[in-house]
Tab-separated table of C-alpha atoms in Angstrom:
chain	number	residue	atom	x	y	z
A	1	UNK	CA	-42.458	-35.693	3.373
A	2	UNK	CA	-41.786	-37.066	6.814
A	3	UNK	CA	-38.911	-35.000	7.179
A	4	UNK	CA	-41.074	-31.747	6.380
A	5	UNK	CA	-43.691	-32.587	8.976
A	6	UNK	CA	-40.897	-33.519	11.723
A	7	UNK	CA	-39.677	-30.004	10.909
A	8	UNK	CA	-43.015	-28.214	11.127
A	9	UNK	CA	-43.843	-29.889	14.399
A	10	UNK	CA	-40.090	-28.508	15.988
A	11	UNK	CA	-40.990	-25.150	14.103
A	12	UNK	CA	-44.609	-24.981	16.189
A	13	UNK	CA	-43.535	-26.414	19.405
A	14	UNK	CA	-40.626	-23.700	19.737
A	15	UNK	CA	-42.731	-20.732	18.376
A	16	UNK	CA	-44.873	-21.618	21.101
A	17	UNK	CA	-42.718	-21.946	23.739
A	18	UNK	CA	-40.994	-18.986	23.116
A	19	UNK	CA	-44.109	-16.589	22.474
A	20	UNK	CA	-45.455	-18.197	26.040
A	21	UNK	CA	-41.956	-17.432	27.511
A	22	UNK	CA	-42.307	-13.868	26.284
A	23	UNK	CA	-45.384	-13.467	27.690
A	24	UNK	CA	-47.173	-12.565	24.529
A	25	UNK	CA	-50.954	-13.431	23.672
A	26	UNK	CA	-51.404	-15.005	20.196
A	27	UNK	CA	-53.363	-11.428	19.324
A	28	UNK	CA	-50.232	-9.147	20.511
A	29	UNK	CA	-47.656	-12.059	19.181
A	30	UNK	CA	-49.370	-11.288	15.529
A	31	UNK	CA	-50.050	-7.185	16.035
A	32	UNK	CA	-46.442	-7.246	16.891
A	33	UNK	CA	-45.417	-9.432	14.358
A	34	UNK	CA	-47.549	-8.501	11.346
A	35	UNK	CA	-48.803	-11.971	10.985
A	36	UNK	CA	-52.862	-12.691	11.592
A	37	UNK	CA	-54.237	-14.733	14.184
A	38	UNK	CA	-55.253	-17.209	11.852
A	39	UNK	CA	-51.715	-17.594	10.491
A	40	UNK	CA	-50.189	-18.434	13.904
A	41	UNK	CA	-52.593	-21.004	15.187
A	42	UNK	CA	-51.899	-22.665	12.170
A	43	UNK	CA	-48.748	-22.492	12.796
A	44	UNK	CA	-48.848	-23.498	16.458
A	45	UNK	CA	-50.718	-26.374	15.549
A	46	UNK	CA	-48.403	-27.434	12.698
A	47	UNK	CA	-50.492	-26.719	10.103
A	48	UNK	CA	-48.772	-23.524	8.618
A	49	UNK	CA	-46.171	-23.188	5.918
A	50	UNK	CA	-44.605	-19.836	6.535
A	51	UNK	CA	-42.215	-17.990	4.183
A	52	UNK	CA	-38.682	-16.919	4.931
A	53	UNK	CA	-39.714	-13.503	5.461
A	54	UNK	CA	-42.214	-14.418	8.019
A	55	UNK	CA	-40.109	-16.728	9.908
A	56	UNK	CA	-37.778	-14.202	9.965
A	57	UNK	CA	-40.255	-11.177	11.885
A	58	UNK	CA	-41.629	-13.873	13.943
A	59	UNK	CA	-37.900	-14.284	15.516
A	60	UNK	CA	-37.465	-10.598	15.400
A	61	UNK	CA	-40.238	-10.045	17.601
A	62	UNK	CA	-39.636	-12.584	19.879
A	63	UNK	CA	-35.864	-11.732	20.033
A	64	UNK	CA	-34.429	-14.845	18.620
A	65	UNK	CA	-32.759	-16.666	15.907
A	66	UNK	CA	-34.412	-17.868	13.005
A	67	UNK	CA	-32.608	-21.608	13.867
A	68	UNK	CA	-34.216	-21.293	17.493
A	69	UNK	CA	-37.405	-21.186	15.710
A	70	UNK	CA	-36.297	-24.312	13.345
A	71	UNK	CA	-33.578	-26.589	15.313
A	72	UNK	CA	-34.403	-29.462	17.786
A	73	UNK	CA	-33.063	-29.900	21.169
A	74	UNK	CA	-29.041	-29.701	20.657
A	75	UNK	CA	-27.296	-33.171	20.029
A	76	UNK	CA	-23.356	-32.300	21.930
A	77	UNK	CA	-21.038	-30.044	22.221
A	78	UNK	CA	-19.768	-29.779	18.567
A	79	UNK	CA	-21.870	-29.540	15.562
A	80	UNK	CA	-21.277	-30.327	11.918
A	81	UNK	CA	-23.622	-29.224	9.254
A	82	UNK	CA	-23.109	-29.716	5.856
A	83	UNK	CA	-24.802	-27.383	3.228
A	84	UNK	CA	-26.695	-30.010	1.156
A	85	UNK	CA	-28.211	-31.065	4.576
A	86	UNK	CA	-29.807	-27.983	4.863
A	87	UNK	CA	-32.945	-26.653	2.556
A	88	UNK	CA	-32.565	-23.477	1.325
A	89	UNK	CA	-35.087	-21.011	2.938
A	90	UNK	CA	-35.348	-18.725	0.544
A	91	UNK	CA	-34.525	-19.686	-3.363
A	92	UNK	CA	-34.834	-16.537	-6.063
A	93	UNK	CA	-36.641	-17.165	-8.961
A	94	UNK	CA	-32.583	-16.960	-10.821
A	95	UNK	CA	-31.368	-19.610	-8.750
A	96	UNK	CA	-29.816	-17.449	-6.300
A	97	UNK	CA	-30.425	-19.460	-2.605
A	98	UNK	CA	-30.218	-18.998	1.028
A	99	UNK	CA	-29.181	-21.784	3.636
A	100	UNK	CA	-29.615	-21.194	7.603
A	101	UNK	CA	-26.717	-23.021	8.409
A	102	UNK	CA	-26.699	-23.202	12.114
A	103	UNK	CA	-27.381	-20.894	15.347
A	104	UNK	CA	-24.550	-20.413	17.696
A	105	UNK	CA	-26.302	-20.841	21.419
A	106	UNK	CA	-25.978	-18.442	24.260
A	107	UNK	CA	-27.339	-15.063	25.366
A	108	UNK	CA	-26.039	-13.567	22.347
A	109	UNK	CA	-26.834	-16.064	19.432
A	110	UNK	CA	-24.730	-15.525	16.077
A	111	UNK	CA	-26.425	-17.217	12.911
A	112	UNK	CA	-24.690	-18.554	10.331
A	113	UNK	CA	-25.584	-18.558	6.997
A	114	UNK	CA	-24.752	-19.824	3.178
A	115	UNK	CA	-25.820	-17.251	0.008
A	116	UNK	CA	-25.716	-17.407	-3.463
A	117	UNK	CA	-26.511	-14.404	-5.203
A	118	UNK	CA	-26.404	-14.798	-9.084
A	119	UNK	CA	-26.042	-11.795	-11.114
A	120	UNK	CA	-28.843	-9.164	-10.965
A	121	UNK	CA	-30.818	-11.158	-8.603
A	122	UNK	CA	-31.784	-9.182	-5.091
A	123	UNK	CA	-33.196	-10.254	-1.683
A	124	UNK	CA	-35.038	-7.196	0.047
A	125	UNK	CA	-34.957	-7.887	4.123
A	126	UNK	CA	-37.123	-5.596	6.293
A	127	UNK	CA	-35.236	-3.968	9.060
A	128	UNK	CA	-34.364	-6.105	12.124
A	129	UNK	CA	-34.860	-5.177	16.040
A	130	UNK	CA	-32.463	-2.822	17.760
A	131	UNK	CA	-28.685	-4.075	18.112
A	132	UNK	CA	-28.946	-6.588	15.288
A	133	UNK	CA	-25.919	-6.718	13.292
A	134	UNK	CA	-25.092	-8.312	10.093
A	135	UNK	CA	-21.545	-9.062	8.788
A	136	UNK	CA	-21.047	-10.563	4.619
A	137	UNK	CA	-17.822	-12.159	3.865
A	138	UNK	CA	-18.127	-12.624	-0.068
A	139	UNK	CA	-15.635	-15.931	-1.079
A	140	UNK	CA	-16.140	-15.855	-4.778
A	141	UNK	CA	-17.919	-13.092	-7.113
A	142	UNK	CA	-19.325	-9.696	-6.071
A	143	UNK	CA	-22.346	-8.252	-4.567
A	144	UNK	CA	-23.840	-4.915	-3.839
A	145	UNK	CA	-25.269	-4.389	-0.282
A	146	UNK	CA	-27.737	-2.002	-0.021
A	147	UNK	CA	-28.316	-0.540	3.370
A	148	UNK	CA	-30.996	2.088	3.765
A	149	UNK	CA	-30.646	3.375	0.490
A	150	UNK	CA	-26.981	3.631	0.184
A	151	UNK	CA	-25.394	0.681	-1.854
A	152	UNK	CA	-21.943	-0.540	-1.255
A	153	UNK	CA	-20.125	-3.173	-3.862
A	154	UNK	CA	-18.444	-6.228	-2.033
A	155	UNK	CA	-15.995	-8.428	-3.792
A	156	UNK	CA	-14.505	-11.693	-3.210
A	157	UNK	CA	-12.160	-11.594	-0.060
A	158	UNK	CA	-14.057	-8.604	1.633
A	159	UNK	CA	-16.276	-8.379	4.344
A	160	UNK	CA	-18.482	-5.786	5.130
A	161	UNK	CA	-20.786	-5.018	8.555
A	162	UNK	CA	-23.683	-3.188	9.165
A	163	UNK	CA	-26.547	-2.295	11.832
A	164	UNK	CA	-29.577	-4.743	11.096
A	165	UNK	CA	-32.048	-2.165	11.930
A	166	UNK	CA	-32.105	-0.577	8.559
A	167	UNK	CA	-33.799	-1.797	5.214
A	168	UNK	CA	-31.001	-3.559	3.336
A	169	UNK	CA	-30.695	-5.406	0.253
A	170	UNK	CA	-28.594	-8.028	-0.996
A	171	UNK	CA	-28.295	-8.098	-4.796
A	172	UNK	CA	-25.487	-10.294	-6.917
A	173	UNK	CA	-23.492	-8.490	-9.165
A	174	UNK	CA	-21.017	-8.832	-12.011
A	175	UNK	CA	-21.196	-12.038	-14.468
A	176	UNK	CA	-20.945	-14.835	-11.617
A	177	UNK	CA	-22.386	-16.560	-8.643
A	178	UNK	CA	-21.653	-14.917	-5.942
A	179	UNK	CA	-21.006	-17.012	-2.492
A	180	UNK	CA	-20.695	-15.278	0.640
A	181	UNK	CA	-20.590	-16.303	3.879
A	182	UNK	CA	-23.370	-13.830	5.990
A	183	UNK	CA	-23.283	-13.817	10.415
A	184	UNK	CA	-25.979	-12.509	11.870
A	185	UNK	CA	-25.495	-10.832	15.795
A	186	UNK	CA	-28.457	-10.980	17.714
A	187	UNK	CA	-28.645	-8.981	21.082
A	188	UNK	CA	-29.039	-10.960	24.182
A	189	UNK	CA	-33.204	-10.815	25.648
A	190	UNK	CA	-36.516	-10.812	24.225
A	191	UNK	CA	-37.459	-8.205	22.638
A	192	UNK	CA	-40.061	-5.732	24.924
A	193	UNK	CA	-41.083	-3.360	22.270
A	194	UNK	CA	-43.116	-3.741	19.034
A	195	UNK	CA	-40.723	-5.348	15.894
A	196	UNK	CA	-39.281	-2.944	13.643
């Protein structure tokens, strides 16, 4: 329980900071953002429980990672994260599971992330800002990618790439797990405009 409040408290003090650093009201922060007012003082006071897909247009509009919203100050130059470290943030009602696994830092931050997909089960993501890009490297089992309404089948040892900016699916296929490894690319800046 600690461990979830420690995490909400780093999860409202860098919202914060960031929407102040963009310049952004708590009224134009949630326009932009499709979130209400009510939802992000909650949030800003530590008090909110936001889903994945929330967490993830709240980074969107304020042009950065999902793990800039979640991580603490960095701890050295090398980081090690192990998978079981990490809670999933967002678990399908088949078991399939999604783990932010870490946030590469600079202008251009790359996250890093852990999927299983089992068979038949589907994750719909909204489209991203402008110059997002997504990469999929599936290890074991197969998947169909569906990027604005065209779907593509990737199998173990393939990796695929596409422009963020579209609605995409992810949905496992075949009879197993699949495991892929997913990168996310996110252009360097806040973003000025409203979130796609």
């Amino acid at each position: 329980m600690a461990q979830t409040e420690d995490a909400l408290r780093t999860l409202a003090h860098n919202v914060r900071t960031a929407r102040n650093r963009a310049g952004l009201s708590l009224d134009e922060f949630g326009r932009r953002a499709k979130v209400s007012k009510g939802a992000l003082v909650a949030l800003e006071k530590a008090q909110g429980n936001p889903n994945f897909a929330t967490l993830v247009r709240l980074a969107d509009t304020l042009g950065v990672s999902v793990s800039a919203l979640m991580e603490g100050p960095s701890e050295g130059r090398v980081r090690v994260v192990s998978a079981d470290t990490v809670m999933p943030l967002w678990a399908g009602e088949m078991g399939s599971e999604a783990r932010l696994m870490l946030t590469t830092s600079g202008p251009a931050p790359v996250e890093v992330w852990r999927w299983n997909l089992e068979p038949g089960e589907e994750y719909p993501s909204h489209p991203h800002q402008a110059g997002v890009v997504e990469t999929l490297s599936v290890t074991t089992g197969q998947m169909t990618l569906i990027a604005d309404g065209t779907e593509h089948p990737i199998k173990a040892g393939q990796t695929a790439s596409f422009d963020g900016d579209v609605p995409h699916t992810y949905r496992g296929s075949g009879t197993d797990t699949c495991h892929l490894i997913m990168t996310v690319h996110i252009p360097p800046g806040p973003t000025q405009g409203p979130s796609a």
